[in-house]
Coordinates of C-alpha atoms in Angstrom, one line a residue:
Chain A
X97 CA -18.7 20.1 -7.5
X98 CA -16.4 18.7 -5.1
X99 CA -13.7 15.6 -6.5
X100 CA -14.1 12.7 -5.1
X101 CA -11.6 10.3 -3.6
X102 CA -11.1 7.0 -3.2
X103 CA -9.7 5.9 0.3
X104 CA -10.0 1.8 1.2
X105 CA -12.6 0.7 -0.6
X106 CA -14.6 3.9 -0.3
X107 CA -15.6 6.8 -2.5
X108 CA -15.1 9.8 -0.7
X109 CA -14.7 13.4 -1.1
X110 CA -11.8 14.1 -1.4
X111 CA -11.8 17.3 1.9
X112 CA -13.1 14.1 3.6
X113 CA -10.3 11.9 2.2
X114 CA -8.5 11.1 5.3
X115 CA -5.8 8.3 6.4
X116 CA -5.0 7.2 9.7
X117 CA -2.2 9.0 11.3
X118 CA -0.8 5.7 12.0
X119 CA -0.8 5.4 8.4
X120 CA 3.0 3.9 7.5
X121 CA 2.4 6.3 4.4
X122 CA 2.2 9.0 6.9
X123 CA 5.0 7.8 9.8
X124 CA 7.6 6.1 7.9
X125 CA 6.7 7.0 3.8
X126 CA 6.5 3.4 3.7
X127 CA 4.2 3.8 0.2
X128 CA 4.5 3.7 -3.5
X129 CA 3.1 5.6 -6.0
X130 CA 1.9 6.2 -9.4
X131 CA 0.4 9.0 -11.4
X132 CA -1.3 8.1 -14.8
X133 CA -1.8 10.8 -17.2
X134 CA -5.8 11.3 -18.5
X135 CA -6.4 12.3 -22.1
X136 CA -10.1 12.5 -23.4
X137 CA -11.3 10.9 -20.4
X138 CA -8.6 7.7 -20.5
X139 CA -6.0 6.7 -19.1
X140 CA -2.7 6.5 -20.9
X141 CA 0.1 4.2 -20.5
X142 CA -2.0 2.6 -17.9
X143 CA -0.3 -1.4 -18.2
X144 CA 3.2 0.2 -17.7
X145 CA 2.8 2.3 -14.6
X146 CA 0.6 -1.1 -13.1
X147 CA 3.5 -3.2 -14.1
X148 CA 6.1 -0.8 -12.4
X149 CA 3.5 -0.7 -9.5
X150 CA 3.9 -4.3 -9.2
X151 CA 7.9 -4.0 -9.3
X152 CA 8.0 -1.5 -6.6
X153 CA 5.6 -2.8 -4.1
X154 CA 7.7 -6.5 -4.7
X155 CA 10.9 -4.8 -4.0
X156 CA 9.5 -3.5 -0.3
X157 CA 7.5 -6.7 -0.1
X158 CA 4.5 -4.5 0.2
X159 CA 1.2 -6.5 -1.3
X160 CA -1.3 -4.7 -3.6
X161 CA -5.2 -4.9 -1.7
X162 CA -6.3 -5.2 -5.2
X163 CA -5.4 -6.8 -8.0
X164 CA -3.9 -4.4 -10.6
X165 CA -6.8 -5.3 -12.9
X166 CA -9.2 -3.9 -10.1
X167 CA -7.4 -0.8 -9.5
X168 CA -7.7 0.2 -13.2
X169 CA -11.4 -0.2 -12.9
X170 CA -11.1 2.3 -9.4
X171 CA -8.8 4.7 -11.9
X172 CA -11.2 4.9 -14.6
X173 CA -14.3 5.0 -11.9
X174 CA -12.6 7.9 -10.3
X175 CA -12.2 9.4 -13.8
X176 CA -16.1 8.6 -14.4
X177 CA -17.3 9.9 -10.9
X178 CA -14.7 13.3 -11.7
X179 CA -16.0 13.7 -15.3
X180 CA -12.2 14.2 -16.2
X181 CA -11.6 14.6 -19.3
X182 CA -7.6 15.7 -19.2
X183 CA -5.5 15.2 -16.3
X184 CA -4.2 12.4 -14.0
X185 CA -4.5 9.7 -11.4
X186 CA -2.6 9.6 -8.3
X187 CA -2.4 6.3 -6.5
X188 CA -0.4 5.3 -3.8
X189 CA -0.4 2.3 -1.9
X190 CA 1.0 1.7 1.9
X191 CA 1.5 -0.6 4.2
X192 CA -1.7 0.8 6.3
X193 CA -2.2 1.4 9.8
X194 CA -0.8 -0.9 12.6
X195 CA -2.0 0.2 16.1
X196 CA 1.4 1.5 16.8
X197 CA 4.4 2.5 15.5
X198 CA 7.3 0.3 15.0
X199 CA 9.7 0.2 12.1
X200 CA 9.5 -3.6 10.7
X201 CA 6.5 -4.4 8.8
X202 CA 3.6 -5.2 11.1
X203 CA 1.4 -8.3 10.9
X204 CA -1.8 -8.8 9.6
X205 CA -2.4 -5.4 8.7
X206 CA -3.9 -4.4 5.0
X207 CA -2.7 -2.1 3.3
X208 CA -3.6 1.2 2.3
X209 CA -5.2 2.1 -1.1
X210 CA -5.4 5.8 -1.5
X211 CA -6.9 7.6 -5.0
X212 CA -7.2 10.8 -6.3
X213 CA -7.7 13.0 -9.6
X214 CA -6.5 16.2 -11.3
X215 CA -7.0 18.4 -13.5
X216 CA -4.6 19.4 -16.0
X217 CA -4.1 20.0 -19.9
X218 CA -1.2 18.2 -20.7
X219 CA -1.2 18.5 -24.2
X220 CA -2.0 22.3 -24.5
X221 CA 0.2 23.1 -21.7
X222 CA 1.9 26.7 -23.0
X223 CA 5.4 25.2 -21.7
X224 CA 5.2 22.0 -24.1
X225 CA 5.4 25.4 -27.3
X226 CA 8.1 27.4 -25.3
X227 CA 9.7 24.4 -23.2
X228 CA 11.4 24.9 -20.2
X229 CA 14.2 26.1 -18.0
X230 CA 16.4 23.6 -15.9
X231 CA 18.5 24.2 -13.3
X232 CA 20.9 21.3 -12.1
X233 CA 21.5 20.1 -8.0
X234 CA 23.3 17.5 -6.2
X235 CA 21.3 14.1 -6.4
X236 CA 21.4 13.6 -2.7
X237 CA 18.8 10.6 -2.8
X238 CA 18.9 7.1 -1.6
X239 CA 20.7 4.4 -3.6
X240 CA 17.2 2.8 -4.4
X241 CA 15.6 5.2 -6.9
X242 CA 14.3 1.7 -9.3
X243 CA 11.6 2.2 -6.1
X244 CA 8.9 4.9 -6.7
X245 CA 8.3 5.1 -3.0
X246 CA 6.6 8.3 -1.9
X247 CA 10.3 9.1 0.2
X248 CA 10.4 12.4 -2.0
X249 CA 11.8 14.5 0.4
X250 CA 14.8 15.2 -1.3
X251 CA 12.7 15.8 -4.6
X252 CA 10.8 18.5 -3.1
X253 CA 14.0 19.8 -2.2
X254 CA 15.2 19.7 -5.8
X255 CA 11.9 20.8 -7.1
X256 CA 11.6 23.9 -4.8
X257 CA 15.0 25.2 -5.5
X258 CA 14.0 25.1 -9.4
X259 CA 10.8 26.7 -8.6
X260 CA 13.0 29.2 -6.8
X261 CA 15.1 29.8 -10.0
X262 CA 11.9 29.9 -12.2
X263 CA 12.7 27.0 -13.8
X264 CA 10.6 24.6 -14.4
X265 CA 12.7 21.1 -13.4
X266 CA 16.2 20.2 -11.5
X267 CA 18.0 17.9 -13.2
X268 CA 20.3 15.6 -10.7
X269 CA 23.6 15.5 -10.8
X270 CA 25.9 12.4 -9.2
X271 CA 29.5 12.1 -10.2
X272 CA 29.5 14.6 -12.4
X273 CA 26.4 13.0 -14.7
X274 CA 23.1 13.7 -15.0
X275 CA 20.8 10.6 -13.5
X276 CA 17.2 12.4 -13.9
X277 CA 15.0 15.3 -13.3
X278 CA 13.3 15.4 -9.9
X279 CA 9.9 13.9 -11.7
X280 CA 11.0 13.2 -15.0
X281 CA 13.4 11.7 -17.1
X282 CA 16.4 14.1 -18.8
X283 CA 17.3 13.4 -22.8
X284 CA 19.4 14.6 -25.1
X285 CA 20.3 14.9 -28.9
X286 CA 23.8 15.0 -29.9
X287 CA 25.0 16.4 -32.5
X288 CA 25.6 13.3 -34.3
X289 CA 21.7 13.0 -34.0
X290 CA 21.9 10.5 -31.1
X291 CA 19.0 10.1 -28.6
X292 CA 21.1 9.8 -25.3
X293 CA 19.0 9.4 -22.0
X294 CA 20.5 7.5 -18.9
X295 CA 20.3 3.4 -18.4
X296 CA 18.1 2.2 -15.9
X297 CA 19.3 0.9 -12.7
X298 CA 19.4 1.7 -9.2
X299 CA 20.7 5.3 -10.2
X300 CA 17.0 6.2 -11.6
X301 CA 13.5 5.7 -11.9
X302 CA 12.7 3.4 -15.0
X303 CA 9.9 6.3 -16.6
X304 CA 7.2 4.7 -18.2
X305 CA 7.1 7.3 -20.6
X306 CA 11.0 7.4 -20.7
X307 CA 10.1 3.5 -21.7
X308 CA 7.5 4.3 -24.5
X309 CA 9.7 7.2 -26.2
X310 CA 12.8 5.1 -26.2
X311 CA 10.5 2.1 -28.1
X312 CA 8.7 4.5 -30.2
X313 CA 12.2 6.2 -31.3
X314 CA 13.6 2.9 -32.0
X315 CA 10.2 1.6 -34.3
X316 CA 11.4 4.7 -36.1
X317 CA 15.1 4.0 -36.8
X318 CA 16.4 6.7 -34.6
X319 CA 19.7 6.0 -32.8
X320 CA 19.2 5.8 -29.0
X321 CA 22.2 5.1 -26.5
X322 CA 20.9 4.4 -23.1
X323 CA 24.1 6.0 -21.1
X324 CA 24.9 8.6 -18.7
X325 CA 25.6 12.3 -19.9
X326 CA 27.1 15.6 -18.8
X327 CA 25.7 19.1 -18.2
X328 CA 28.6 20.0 -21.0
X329 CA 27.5 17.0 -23.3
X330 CA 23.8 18.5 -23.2
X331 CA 24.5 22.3 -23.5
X332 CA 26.7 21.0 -26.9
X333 CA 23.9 19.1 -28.1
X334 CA 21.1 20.0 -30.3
X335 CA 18.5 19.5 -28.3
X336 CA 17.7 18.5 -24.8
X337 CA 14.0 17.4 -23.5
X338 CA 12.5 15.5 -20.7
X339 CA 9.7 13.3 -20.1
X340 CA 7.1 12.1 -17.7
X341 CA 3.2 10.8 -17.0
X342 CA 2.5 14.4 -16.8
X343 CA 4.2 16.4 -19.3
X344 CA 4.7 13.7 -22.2
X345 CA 7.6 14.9 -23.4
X346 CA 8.8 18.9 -22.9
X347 CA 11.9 20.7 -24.5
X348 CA 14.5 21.9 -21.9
X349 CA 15.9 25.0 -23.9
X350 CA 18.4 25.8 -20.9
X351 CA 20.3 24.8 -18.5
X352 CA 21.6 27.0 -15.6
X353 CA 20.9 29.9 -17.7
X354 CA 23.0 28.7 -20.6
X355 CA 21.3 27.9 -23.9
X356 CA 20.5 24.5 -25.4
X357 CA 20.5 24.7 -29.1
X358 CA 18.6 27.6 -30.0
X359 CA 17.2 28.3 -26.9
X360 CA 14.0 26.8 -28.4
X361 CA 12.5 23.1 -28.3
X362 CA 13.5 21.7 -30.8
X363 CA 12.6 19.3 -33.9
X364 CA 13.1 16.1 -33.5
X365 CA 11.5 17.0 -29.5
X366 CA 8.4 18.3 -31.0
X367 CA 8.0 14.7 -33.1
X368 CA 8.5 13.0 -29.8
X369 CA 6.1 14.5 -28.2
X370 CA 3.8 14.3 -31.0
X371 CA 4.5 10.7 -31.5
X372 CA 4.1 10.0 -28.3
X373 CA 0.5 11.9 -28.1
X374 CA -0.6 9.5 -30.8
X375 CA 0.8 7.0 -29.1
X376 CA -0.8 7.7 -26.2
X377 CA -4.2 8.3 -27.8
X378 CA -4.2 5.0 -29.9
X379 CA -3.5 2.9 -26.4
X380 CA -5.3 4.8 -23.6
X381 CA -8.1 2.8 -21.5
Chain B
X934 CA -10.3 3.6 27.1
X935 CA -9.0 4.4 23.6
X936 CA -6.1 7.0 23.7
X937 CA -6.0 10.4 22.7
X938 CA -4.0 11.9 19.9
X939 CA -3.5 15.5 18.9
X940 CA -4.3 16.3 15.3
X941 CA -4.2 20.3 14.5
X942 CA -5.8 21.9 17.6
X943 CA -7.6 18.8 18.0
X944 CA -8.1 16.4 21.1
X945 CA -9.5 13.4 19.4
X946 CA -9.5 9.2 19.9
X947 CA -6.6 7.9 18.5
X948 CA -9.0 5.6 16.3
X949 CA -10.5 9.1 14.6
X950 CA -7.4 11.1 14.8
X951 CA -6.6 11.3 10.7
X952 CA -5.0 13.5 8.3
X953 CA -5.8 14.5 4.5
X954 CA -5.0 12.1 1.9
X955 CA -3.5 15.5 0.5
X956 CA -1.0 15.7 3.4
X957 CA 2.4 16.2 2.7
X958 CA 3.7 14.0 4.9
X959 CA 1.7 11.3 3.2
X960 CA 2.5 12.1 -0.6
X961 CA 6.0 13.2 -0.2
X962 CA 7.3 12.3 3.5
X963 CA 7.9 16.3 3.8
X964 CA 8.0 16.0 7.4
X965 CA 9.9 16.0 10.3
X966 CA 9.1 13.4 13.3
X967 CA 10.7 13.6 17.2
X968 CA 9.9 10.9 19.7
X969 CA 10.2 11.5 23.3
X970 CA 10.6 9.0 26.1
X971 CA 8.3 9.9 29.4
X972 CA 9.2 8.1 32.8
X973 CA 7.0 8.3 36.0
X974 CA 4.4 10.8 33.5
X975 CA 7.5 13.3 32.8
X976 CA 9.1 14.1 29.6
X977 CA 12.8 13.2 29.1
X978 CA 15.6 15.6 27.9
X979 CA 13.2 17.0 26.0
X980 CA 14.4 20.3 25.3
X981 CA 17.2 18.4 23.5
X982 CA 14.6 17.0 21.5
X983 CA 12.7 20.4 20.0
X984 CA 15.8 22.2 19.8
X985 CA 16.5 19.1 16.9
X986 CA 13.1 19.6 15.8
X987 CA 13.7 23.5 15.2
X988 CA 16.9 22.4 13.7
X989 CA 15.4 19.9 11.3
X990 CA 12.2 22.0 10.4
X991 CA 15.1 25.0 9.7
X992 CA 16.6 22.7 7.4
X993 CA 13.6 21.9 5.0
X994 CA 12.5 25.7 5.7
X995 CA 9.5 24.1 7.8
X996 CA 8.0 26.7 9.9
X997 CA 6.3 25.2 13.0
X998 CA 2.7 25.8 13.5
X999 CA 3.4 26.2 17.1
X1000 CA 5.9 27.6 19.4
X1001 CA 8.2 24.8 20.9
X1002 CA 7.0 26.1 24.3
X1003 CA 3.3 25.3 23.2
X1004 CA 4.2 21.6 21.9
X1005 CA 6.1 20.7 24.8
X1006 CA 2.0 21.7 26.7
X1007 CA 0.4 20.0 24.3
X1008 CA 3.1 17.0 24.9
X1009 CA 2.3 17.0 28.6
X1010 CA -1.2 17.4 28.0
X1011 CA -1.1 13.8 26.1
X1012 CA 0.7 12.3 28.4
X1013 CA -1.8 13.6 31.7
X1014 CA -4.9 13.0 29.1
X1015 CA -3.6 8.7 28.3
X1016 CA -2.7 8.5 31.7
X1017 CA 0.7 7.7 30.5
X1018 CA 3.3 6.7 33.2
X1019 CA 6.5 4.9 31.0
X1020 CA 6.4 5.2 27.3
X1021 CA 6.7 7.8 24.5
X1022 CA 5.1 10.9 22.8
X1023 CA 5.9 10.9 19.5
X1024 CA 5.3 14.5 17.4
X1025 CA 5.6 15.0 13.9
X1026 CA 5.2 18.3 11.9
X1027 CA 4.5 18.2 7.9
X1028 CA 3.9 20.8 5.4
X1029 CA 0.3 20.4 5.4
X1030 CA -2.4 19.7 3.0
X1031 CA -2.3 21.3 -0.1
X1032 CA -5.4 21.5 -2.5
X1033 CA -3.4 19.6 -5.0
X1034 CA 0.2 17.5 -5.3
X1035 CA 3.1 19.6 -6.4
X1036 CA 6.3 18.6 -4.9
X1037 CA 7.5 22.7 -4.8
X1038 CA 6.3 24.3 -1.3
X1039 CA 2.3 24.6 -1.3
X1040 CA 2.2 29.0 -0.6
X1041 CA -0.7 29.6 2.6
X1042 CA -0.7 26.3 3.4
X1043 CA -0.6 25.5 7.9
X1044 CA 1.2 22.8 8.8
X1045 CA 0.3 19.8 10.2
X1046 CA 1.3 19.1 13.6
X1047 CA 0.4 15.5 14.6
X1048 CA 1.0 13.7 18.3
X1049 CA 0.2 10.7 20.1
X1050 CA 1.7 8.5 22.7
X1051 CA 2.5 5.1 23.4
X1052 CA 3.6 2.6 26.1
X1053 CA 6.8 1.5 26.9
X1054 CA 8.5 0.1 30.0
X1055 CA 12.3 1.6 28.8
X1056 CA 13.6 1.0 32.6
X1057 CA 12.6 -2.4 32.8
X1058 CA 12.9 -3.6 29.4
X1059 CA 14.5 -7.5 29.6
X1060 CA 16.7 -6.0 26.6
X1061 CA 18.1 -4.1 28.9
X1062 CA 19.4 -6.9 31.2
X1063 CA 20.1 -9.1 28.2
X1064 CA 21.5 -6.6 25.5
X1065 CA 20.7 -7.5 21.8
X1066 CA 21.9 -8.9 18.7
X1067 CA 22.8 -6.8 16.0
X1068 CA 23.3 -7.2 12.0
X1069 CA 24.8 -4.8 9.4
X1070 CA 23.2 -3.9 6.6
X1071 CA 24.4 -1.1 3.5
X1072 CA 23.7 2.2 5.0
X1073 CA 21.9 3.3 1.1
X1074 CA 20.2 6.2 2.8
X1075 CA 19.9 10.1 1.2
X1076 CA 22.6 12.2 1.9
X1077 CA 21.1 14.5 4.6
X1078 CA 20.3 12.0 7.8
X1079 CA 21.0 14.7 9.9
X1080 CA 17.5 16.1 9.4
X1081 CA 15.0 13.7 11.4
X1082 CA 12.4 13.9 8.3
X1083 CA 10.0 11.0 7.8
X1084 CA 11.8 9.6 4.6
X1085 CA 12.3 6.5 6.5
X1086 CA 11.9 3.7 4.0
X1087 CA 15.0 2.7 4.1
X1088 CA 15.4 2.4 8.2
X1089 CA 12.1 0.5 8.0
X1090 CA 13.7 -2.1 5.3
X1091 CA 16.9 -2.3 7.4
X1092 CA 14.7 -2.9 10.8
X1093 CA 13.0 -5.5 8.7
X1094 CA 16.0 -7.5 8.0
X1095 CA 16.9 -7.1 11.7
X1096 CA 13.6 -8.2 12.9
X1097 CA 13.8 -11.3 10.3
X1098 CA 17.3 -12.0 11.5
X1099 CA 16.3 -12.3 15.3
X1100 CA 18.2 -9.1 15.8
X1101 CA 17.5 -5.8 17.6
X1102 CA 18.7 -3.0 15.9
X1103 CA 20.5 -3.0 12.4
X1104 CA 23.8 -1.0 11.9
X1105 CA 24.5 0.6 9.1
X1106 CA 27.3 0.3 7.1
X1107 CA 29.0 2.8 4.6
X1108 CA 32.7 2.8 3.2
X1109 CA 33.5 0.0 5.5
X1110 CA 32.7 2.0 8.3
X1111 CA 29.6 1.7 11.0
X1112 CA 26.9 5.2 10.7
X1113 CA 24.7 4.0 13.2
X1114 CA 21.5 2.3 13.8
X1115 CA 18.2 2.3 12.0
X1116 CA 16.6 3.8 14.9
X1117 CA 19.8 3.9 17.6
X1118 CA 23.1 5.6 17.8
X1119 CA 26.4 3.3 17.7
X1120 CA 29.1 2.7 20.6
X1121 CA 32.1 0.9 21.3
X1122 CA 34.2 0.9 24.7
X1123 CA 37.6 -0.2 23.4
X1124 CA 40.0 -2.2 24.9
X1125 CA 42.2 0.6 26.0
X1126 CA 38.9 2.3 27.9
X1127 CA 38.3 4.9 24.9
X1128 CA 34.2 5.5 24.1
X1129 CA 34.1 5.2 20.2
X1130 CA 31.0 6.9 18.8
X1131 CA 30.4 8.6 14.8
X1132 CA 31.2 12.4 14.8
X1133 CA 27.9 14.2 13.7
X1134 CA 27.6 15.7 10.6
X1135 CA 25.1 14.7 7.4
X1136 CA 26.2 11.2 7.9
X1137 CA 24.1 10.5 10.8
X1138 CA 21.2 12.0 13.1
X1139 CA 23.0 14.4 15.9
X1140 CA 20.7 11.4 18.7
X1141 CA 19.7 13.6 21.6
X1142 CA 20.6 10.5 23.6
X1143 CA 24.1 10.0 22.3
X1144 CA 24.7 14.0 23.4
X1145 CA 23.6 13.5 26.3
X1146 CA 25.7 10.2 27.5
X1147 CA 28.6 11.9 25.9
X1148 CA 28.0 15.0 27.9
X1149 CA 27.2 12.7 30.9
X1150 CA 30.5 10.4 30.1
X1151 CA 32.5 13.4 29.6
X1152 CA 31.6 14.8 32.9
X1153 CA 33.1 12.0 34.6
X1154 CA 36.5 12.1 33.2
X1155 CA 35.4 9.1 30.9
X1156 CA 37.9 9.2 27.5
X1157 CA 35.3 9.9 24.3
X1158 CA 36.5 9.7 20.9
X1159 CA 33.9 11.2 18.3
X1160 CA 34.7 9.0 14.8
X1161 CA 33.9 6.0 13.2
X1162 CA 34.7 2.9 13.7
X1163 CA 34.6 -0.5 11.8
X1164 CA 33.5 -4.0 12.3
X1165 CA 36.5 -5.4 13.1
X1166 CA 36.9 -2.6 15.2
X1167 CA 33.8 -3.2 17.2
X1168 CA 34.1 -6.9 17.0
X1169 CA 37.4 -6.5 19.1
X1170 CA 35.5 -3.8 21.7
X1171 CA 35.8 -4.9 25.3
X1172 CA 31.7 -3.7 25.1
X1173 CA 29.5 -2.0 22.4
X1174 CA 25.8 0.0 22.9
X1175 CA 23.5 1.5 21.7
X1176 CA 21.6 4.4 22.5
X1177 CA 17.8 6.6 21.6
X1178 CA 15.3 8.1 23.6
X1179 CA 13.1 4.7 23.5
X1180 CA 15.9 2.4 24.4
X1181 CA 18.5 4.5 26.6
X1182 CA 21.2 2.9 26.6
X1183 CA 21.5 -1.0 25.4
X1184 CA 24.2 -3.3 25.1
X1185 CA 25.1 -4.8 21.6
X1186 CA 26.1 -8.5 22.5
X1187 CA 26.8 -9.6 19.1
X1188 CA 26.8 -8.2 15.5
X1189 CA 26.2 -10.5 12.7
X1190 CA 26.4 -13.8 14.8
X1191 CA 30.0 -13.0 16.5
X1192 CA 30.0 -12.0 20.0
X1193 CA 31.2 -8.8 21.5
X1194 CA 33.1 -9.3 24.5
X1195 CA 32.1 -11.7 26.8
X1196 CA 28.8 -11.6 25.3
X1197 CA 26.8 -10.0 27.9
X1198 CA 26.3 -6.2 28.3
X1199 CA 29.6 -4.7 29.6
X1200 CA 29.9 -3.2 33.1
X1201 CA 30.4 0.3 31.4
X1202 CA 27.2 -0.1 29.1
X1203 CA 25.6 -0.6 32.4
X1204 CA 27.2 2.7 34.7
X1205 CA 26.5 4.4 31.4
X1206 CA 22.8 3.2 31.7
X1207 CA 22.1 4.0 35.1
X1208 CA 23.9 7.3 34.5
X1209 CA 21.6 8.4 31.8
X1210 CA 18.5 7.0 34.2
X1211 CA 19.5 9.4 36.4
X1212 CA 19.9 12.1 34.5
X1213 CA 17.1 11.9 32.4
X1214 CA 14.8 11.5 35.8
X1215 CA 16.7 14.5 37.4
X1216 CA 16.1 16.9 34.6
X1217 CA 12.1 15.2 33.1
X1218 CA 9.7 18.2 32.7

């Protein structure tokens, strides 16, 4: 059966899903997004990526058609409609058509609310067992990655090079540090059993699951510094792992082709992740 | 009667003329956009414009779903199809529509190629007689501005602040130095007679219609100096401009409240202007 989509108000499916190409989504990638992972047919994490929602439509001055109480119930409808059980929820909100095109923000035009699912088994995934490759690029973004606008260009960029290398992320690299993966958070383990992963600012996305790992580790007593790191601090480190909506958290057992640890994801990244799939289980809506 | 646009193949009312939620263009902003002025119902210098799209598509590894030959048809088809006599046609090229969202390149996947037109009266515009106001604002755009993709969030934010500021364009300011517009390439005349405009590189977008008045100036024994330039600098310009494909050439009569010469468009912004008129009537396809 065909997915269904939801596009302004409307349940449609989604090879009829269509936005306007004056769409400032479409012309100018004047949007923002989410993506909300789906475990036993809820939504996980769901108040954090609504909250961030709210931050990164505020910071364009874009408003939300909906109230972020309302676009849960459109997630989990979708959900209902899609009889998904594991996988996620794209959203994205723009600041809709205007009947031309001109950069500043037009007038009296609503935004647009765009919906969709996907399949995908995060938690049996083989990669979250064997973890993953990264390779590392230049972090050639804009200076305003605290925005999850869908201006991604430069991700795809990233992401297709790593493809490319059969790996399975690019991690970032700006003056000489890592700042993030090109749709997930980077981590490390020092030696000294240390939790490192990067603070937030403008240099990075603040990950919800990033967020919820860093809380979770801490409600444990595990040491976390929020700081930038090197590629040679993580290939000395025990471990190395990464997070997002859609992989929880993953191992990254080498970098450039050189080995992290024991080329293997490690312990304490296997108790994250499973922490966090309790987590995740013992919140979702 | 509504206008037409082009969508894929597809002659259709602007009103119905839509693309897939799935688009790339609208998840990611993997796309590349051109925009080219028509005077009197012919296109202008626009073989300078799709060379820059081939250029730009080249750069994201974008392979046009038509030959630059056909798009400038389907260009002049628009324009003889809205009855278009002074305006635009503005073209933009994504990756497609993919049956999912991953940010590596979809494989089999046509892209989109999406056109319409608008109206503008660029010869007669009162800016042109007047000039406009100008503010800075950071330049905290990706590294690559040379490609012409539709990542344009930040232009849109800076055009914003321009708009809310009474101003025309916004210039953009990095390491105390001027890039260029949000939508415009940046002049000064100074007051030893020199044309000041950015060199091109990743910096900045190589404008079609800042080669061609440097061609044009260059031609007539004009002095053109291709480097930045500062505020100061421009502040203490006997005359400063602007120029794009929807504007021409315009003169900058103040940035950030402080006027730039006398405060009126300088005699060379206008020779430049008529110059370009010329040309760009003289060579319109």
């Amino acid at each position: 059966l065909e997915k269904i989509a939801y596009v302004n108000g409307s349940y449609v499916p989604l090879s009829e899903a269509k936005v306007s190409v004056l769409d400032r989504g479409f012309l100018f990638a004047d949007g923002i997004y989410e993506v909300a992972a789906v475990l036993d047919g809820k939504l996980i994490d769901n108040a954090s990526h609504l909250a961030r929602l709210e931050r990164s439509v505020g910071e364009i001055r874009l408003e939300l058609p909906e109230t972020t109480a309302r676009i849960q119930e459109i997630q989990q409808e979708l959900v209902t409609r899609n009889q998904l059980v594991n996988g996620m929820v794209y959203l994205e909100v723009t600041r809709g058509a205007d009947t031309g095109r001109d950069f500043a923000f037009p007038k009296g035009v609503k935004p647009t609310l765009v919906m969709f699912t996907a399949e995908k088994d995060i938690v049996g995934a083989p990669s979250a067992r064997t973890g993953i490759n990264v390779i590392t690029v230049p972090d050639i973004r804009w200076e305003r990655r605290d925005i999850k606008s869908v201006a991604l260009l430069a991700q795809v960029l990233a992401k297709q090079a790593a493809a490319e290398a059969g790996a399975g992320e690019a991690w970032m690299i700006q003056d000489g540090k890592v700042t993030e993966g090109g749709s997930s958070s980077a981590f490390i383990l020092t030696q000294d059993d240390v939790i490192v992963t990067r603070q937030n600012g403008s240099e990075i996305l603040p990950g919800c699951t990033r967020k919820a790992v860093v809380a979770l580790a801490e409600e444990r007593q595990l040491r976390v510094e929020e700081r930038a790191f090197s590629i040679e601090e993580a290939l000395a480190a025990k471990e190395a792992f990464i997070t997002s909506a859609t992989v929880f958290v993953q191992g990254v057992v080498a970098i450039d082709g050189r080995k992290v640890g024991n080329g293997k994801p490690g312990p304490l990244t296997d108790r994250l992740r499973e922490i966090y799939v309790e987590f995740a289980k013992a919140t979702a809506v």
